[in-house]
Each structure stands twice: as structure tokens, then as C-alpha cells.
mmCIF file of C-alpha atoms in Angstrom:
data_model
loop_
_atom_site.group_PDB
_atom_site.id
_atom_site.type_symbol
_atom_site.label_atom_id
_atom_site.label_comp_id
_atom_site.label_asym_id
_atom_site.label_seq_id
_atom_site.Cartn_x
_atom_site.Cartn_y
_atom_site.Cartn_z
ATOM 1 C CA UNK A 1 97.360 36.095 -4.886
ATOM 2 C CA UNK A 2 96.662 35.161 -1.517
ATOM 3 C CA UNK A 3 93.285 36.725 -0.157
ATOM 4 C CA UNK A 4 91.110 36.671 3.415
ATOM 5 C CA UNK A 5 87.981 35.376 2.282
ATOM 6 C CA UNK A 6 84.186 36.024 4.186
ATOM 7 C CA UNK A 7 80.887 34.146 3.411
ATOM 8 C CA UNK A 8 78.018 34.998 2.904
ATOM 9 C CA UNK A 9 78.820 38.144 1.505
ATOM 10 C CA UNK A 10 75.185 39.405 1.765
ATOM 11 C CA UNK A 11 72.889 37.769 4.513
ATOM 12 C CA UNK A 12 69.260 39.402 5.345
ATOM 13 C CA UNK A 13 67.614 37.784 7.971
ATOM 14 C CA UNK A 14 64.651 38.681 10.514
ATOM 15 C CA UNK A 15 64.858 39.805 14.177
ATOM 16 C CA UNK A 16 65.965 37.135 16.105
ATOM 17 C CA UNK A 17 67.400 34.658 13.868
ATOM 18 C CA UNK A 18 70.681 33.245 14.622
ATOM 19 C CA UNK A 19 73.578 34.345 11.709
ATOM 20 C CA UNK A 20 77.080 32.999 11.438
ATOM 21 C CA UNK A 21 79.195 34.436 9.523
ATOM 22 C CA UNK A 22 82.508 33.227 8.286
ATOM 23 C CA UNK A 23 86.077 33.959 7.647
ATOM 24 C CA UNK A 24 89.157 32.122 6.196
ATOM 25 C CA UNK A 25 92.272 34.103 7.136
ATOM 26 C CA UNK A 26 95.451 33.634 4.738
ATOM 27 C CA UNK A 27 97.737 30.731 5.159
ATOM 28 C CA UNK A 28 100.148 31.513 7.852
ATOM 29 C CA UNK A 29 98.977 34.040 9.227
ATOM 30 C CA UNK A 30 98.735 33.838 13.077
ATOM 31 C CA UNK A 31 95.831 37.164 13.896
ATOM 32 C CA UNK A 32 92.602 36.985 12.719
ATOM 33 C CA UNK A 33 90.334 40.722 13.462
ATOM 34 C CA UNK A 34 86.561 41.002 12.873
ATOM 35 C CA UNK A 35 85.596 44.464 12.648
ATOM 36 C CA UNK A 36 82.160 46.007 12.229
ATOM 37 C CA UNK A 37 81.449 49.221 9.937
ATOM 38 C CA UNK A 38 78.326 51.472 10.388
ATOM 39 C CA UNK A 39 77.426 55.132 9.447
ATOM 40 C CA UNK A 40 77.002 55.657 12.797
ATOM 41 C CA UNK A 41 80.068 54.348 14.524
ATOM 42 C CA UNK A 42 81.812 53.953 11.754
ATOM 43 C CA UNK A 43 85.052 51.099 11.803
ATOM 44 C CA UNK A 44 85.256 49.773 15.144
ATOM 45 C CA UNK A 45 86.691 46.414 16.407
ATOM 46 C CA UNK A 46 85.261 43.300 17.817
ATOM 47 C CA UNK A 47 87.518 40.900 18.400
ATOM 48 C CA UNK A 48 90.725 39.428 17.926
ATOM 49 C CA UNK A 49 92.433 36.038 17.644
ATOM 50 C CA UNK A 50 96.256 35.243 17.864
ATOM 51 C CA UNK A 51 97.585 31.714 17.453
ATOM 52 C CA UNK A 52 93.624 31.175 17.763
ATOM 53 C CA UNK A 53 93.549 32.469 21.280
ATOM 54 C CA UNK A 54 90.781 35.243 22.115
ATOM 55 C CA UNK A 55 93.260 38.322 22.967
ATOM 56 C CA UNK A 56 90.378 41.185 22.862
ATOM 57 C CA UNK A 57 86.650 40.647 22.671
ATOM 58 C CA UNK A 58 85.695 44.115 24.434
ATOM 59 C CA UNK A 59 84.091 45.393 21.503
ATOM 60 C CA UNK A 60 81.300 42.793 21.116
ATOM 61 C CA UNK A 61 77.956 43.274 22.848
ATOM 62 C CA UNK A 62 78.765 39.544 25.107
ATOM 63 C CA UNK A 63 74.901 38.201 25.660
ATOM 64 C CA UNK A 64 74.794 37.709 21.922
ATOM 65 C CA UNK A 65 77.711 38.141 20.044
ATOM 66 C CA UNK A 66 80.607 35.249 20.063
ATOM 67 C CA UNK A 67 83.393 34.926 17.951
ATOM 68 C CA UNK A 68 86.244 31.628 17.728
ATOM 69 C CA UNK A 69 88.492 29.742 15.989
ATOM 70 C CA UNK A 70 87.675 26.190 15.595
ATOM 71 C CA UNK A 71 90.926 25.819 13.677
ATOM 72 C CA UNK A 72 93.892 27.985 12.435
ATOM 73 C CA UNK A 73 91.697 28.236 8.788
ATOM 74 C CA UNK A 74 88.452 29.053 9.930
ATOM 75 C CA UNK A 75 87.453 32.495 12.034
ATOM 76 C CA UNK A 76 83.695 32.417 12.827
ATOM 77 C CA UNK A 77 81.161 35.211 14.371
ATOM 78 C CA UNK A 78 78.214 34.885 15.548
ATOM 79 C CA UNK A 79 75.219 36.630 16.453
ATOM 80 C CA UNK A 80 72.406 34.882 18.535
ATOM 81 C CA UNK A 81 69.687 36.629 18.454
ATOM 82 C CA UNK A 82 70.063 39.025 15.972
ATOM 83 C CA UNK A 83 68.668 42.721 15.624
ATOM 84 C CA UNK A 84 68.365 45.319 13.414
ATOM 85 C CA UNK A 85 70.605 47.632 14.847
ATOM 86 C CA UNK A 86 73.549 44.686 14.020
ATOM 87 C CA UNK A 87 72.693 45.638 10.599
ATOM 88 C CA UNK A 88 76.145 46.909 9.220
ATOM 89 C CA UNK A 89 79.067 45.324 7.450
ATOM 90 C CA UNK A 90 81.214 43.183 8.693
ATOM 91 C CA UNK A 91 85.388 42.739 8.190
ATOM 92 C CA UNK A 92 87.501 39.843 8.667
ATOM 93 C CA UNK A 93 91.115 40.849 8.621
ATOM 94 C CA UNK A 94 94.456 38.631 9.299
ATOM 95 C CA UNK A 95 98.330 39.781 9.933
ATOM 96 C CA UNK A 96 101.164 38.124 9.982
ATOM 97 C CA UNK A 97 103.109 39.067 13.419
ATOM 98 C CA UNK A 98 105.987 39.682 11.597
ATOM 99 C CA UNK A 99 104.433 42.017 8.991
ATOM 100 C CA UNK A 100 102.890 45.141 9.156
ATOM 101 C CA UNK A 101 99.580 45.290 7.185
ATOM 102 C CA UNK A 102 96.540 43.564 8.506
ATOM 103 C CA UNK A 103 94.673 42.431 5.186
ATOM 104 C CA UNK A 104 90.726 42.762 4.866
ATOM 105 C CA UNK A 105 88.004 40.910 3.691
ATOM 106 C CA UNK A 106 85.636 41.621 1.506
ATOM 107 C CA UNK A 107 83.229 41.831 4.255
ATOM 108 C CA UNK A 108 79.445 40.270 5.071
ATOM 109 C CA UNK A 109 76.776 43.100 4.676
ATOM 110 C CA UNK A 110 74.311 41.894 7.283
ATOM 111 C CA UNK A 111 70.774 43.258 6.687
ATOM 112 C CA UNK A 112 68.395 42.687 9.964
ATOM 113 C CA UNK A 113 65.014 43.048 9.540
ATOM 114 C CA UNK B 1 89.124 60.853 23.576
ATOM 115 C CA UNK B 2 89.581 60.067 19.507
ATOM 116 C CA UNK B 3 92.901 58.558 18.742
ATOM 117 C CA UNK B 4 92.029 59.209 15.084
ATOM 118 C CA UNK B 5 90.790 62.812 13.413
ATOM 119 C CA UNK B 6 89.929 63.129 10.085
ATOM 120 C CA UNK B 7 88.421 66.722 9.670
ATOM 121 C CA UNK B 8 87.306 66.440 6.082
ATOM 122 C CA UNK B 9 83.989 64.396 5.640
ATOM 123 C CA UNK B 10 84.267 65.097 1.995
ATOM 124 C CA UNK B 11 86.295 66.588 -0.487
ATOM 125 C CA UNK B 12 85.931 67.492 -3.778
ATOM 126 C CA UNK B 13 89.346 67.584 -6.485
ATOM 127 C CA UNK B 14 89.829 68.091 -10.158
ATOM 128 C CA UNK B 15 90.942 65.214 -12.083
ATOM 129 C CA UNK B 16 94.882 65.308 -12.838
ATOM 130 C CA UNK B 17 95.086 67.776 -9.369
ATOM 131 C CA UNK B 18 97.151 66.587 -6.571
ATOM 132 C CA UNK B 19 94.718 66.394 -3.080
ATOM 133 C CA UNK B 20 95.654 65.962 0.544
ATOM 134 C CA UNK B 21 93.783 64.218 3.227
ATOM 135 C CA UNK B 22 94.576 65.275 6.753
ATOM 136 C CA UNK B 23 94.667 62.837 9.425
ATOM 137 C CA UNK B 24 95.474 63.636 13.192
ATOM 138 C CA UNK B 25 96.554 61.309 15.649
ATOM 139 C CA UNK B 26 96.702 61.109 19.452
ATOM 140 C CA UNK B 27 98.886 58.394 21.292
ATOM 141 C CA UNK B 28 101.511 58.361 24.067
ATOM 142 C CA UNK B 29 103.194 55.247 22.624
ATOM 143 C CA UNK B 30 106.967 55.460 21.082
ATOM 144 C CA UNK B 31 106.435 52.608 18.683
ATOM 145 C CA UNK B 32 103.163 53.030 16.460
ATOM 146 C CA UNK B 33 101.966 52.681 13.106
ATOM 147 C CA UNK B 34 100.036 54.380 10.450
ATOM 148 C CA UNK B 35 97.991 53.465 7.686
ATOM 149 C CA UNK B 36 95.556 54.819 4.816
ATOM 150 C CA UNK B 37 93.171 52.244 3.555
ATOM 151 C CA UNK B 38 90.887 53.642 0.844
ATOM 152 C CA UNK B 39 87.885 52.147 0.718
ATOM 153 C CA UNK B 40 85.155 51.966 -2.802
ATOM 154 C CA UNK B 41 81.721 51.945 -3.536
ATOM 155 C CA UNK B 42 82.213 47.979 -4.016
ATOM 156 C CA UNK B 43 82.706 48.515 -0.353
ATOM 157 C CA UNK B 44 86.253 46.603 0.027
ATOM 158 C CA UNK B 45 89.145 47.707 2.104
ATOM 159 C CA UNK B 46 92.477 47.986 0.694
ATOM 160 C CA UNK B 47 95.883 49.148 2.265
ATOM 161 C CA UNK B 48 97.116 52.008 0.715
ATOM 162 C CA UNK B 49 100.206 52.835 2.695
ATOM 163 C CA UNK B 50 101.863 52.736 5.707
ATOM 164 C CA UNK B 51 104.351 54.748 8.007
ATOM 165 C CA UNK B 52 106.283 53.257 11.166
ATOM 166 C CA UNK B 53 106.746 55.886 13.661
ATOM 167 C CA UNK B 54 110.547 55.304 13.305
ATOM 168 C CA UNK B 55 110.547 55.598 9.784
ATOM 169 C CA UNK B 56 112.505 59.013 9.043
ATOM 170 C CA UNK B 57 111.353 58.599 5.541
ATOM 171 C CA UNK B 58 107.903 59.725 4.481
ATOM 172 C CA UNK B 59 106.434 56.316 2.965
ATOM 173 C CA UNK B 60 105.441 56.322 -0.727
ATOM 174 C CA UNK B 61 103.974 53.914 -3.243
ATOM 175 C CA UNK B 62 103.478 55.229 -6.811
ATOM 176 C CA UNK B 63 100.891 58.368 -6.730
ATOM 177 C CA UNK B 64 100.216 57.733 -2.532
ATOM 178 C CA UNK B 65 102.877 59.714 -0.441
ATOM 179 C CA UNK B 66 102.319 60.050 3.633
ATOM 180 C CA UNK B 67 103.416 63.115 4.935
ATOM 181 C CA UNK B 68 104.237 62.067 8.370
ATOM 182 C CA UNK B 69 104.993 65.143 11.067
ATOM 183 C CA UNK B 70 105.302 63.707 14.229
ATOM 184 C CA UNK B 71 105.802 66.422 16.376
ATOM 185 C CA UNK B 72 102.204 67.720 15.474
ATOM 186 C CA UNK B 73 100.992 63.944 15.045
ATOM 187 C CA UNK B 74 99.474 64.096 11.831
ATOM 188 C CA UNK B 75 100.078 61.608 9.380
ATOM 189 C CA UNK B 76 98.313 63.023 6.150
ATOM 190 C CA UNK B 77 98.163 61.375 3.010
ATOM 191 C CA UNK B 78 98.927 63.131 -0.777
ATOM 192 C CA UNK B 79 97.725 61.528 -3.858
ATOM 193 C CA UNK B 80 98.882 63.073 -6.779
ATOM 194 C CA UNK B 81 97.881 63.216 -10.306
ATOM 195 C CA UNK B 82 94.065 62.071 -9.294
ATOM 196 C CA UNK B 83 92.130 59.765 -11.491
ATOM 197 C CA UNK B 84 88.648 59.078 -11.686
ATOM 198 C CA UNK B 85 88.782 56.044 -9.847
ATOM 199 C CA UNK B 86 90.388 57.743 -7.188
ATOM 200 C CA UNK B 87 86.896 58.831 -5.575
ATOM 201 C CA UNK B 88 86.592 56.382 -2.815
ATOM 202 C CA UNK B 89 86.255 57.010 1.331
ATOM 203 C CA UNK B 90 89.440 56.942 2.693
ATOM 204 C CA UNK B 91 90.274 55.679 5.886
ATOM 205 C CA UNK B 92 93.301 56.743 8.311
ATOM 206 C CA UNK B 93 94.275 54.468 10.852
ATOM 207 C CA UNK B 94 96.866 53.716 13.858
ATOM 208 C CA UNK B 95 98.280 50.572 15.316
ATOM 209 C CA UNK B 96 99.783 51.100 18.685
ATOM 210 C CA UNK B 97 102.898 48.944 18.819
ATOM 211 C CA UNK B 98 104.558 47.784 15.460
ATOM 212 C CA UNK B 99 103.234 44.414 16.141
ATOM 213 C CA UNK B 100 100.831 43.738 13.094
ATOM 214 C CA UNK B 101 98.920 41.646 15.311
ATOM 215 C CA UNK B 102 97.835 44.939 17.049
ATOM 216 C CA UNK B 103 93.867 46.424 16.501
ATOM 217 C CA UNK B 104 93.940 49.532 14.318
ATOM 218 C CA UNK B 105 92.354 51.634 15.293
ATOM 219 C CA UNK B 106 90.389 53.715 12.132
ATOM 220 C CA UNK B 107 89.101 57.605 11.531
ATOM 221 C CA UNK B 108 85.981 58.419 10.430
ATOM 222 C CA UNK B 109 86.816 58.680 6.972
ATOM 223 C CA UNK B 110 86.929 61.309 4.094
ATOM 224 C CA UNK B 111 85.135 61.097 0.430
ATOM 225 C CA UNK B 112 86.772 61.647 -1.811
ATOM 226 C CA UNK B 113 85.168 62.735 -5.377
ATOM 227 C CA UNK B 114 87.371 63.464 -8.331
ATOM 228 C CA UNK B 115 85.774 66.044 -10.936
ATOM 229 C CA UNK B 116 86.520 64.992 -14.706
#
């Protein structure tokens, strides 16, 4: 049963420590998503990867957030230097181009302090 | 302007009872998708269902149904029979383009709580 797996799956860490958090899409498929859930904003997306290209990095806050694909297995996002308002949780998905559903993570819940 | 409206923050239905969650959605795309992802306490996300704007067909998988009207672009989704572990936030969702490498784009959610 093929799954996207994220670690850590909990990570608390004090204002202005650098987190990385990581994702391992499923085998073969091409688009990798992070998304970010709060109460406030509720599910909103950060970036995207096709074929390990950046296609859409809009949503992420630029002077500290960065997100890539060292290789087609690996999906990474990082947050240099973190704050408490990143506090939420945080969802890797992947897709197939081919398919139609974009499975999810179990997701990081990232505790700033 | 929201793309996705999900006017219920919670709901409340007795066990056994069928419930619908409304979802309303605003795009000027041809080719889109739809989705309900429900969403428990253990905090995962899993796909529920999904509807292709072309489908003719409302989509269903076992106690999920979608009933998809596009003319008034809602895409709401029916569980029937409800069980206990049916109380979960549910999320409705729309991918413009059928391309699954497309962002969804989510609602803010409903909670659902079945009543034994």
C-alpha cells in the first residue's frame, strides 16, 4: 500500500531555529505539493514541484521559507528562521499527472515557541 | 473572492441518518475537478471522492455520493447511513484543470459529529 510519507511528524522548536522538514512522495509520481493548515487560514498551498521543477512557490513567505527537490524521492521545506506564527501543520501531497487524486501525508505538526 | 464555500462550520447528525454537506464553488474554467477529503482527529487527510466536471454521473463510493449541480456550482457531498466514526472535518476542494498535478484548492471545512 503505497503511502507519501513526512518526518518528523511532531517538531517543537524555539523562535529562530532553523526546521526542515521532510517528504518522500510515492514512487512514480511526478508532483509533489506542500500545503500548510491553520485555524486561521485554514488549507492553503505553498508550493509545488513537477518532474522536480518549482512550478508555484507564491504561497510561501520567500525571506524564510524554501522548498526543493534534491531528487525525484525526496521533497524538502524549510523554514530559516522560524516563528511562532509558522506554528501549524504541515502536508506533503504527490499526484500522478495522469491520475486524479493528489495523496496526503500524514503531515509535520510544527510547534514554534 | 473564495473559490470554495462551505457554509456549515459544524453539523450535528444521528447515527444511522443520512447527512449532507454543502459545498459551493466559483470558477470560470470548463475542465475542473472536485473532491471531499475528510479529515480526523488523528489529523490525516484522506480522499473521499471525486467528480470531473464532465462526469454526467454523480460519483459514488460505498456510503459517499457527490451530488454535483453544475449550473448552480455546488458540488455537495451525502453520506448515508452515518457511523460513529464518521465525525471528522470534512474538506471540499477544486482543482482547476483535470491535470492532477494542479493545486486544489480547499474550503474551510465542516465538523461533522455523529450522535449515537
Amino acid at each position: 500500500d503505497a503511502r507519501v510519507t513526512q518526518t518528523p511528524r511532531h517538531k517543537v522548536t524555539e523562535m529562530g531555529q532553523e526546521v526542515t522538514m521532510r517528504c518522500q512522495p510515492i514512487l512514480g509520481h511526478n508532483t509533489v505539493f506542500w500545503y500548510r493548515q491553520t485555524m486561521m487560514q485554514g488549507l492553503e498551498l505553498l508550493a509545488y514541484f513537477r518532474n522536480r521543477a518549482p512550478l508555484d512557490d507564491s504561497g510561501m513567505p520567500k525571506d524564510r521559507f524554501s522548498a526543493e527537490m534534491p531528487d525525484a524521492t525526496l521533497a524538502t521545506l524549510k523554514i530559516q528562521p522560524s516563528e511562532p506564527r509558522d506554528s501549524a501543520v504541515y502536508f506533503c501531497a504527490s499526484a500522478k499527472d495522469r491520475g486524479y487524486e493528489q495523496y496526503f501525508g500524514p503531515g509535520t505538526r510544527l510547534t514554534v515557541t | 473572492a473564495q473559490k470554495i464555500t462551505q457554509t456549515q462550520p459544524g453539523m450535528f447528525v444521528q447515527e444511522k441518518e443520512a447527512v449532507t454537506l454543502d459545498c459551493t464553488y466559483d470558477t470560470s474554467d470548463q475542465s475542473y475537478g472536485l473532491f471531499w477529503y475528510k479529515q480526523p482527529s488523528s489529523g490525516e487527510m484522506i480522499f473521499l471522492i471525486y467528480q470531473g466536471s464532465y462526469d454526467e454521473q454523480n460519483a459514488t463510493e460505498g456510503r459517499y455520493s457527490l451530488n454535483f449541480q453544475k449550473a448552480r456550482k455546488s458540488a455537495n457531498l451525502v453520506i448515508s447511513a452515518s457511523q460513529l466514526g464518521d465525525s471528522a472535518m470534512y474538506f471540499c476542494a477544486m482543482r482547476e484543470g483535470l491535470d492532477a498535478g494542479n493545486m486544489l484548492t480547499f474550503g474551510g471545512g465542516t465538523r461533522l459529529m455523529v450522535k449515537p
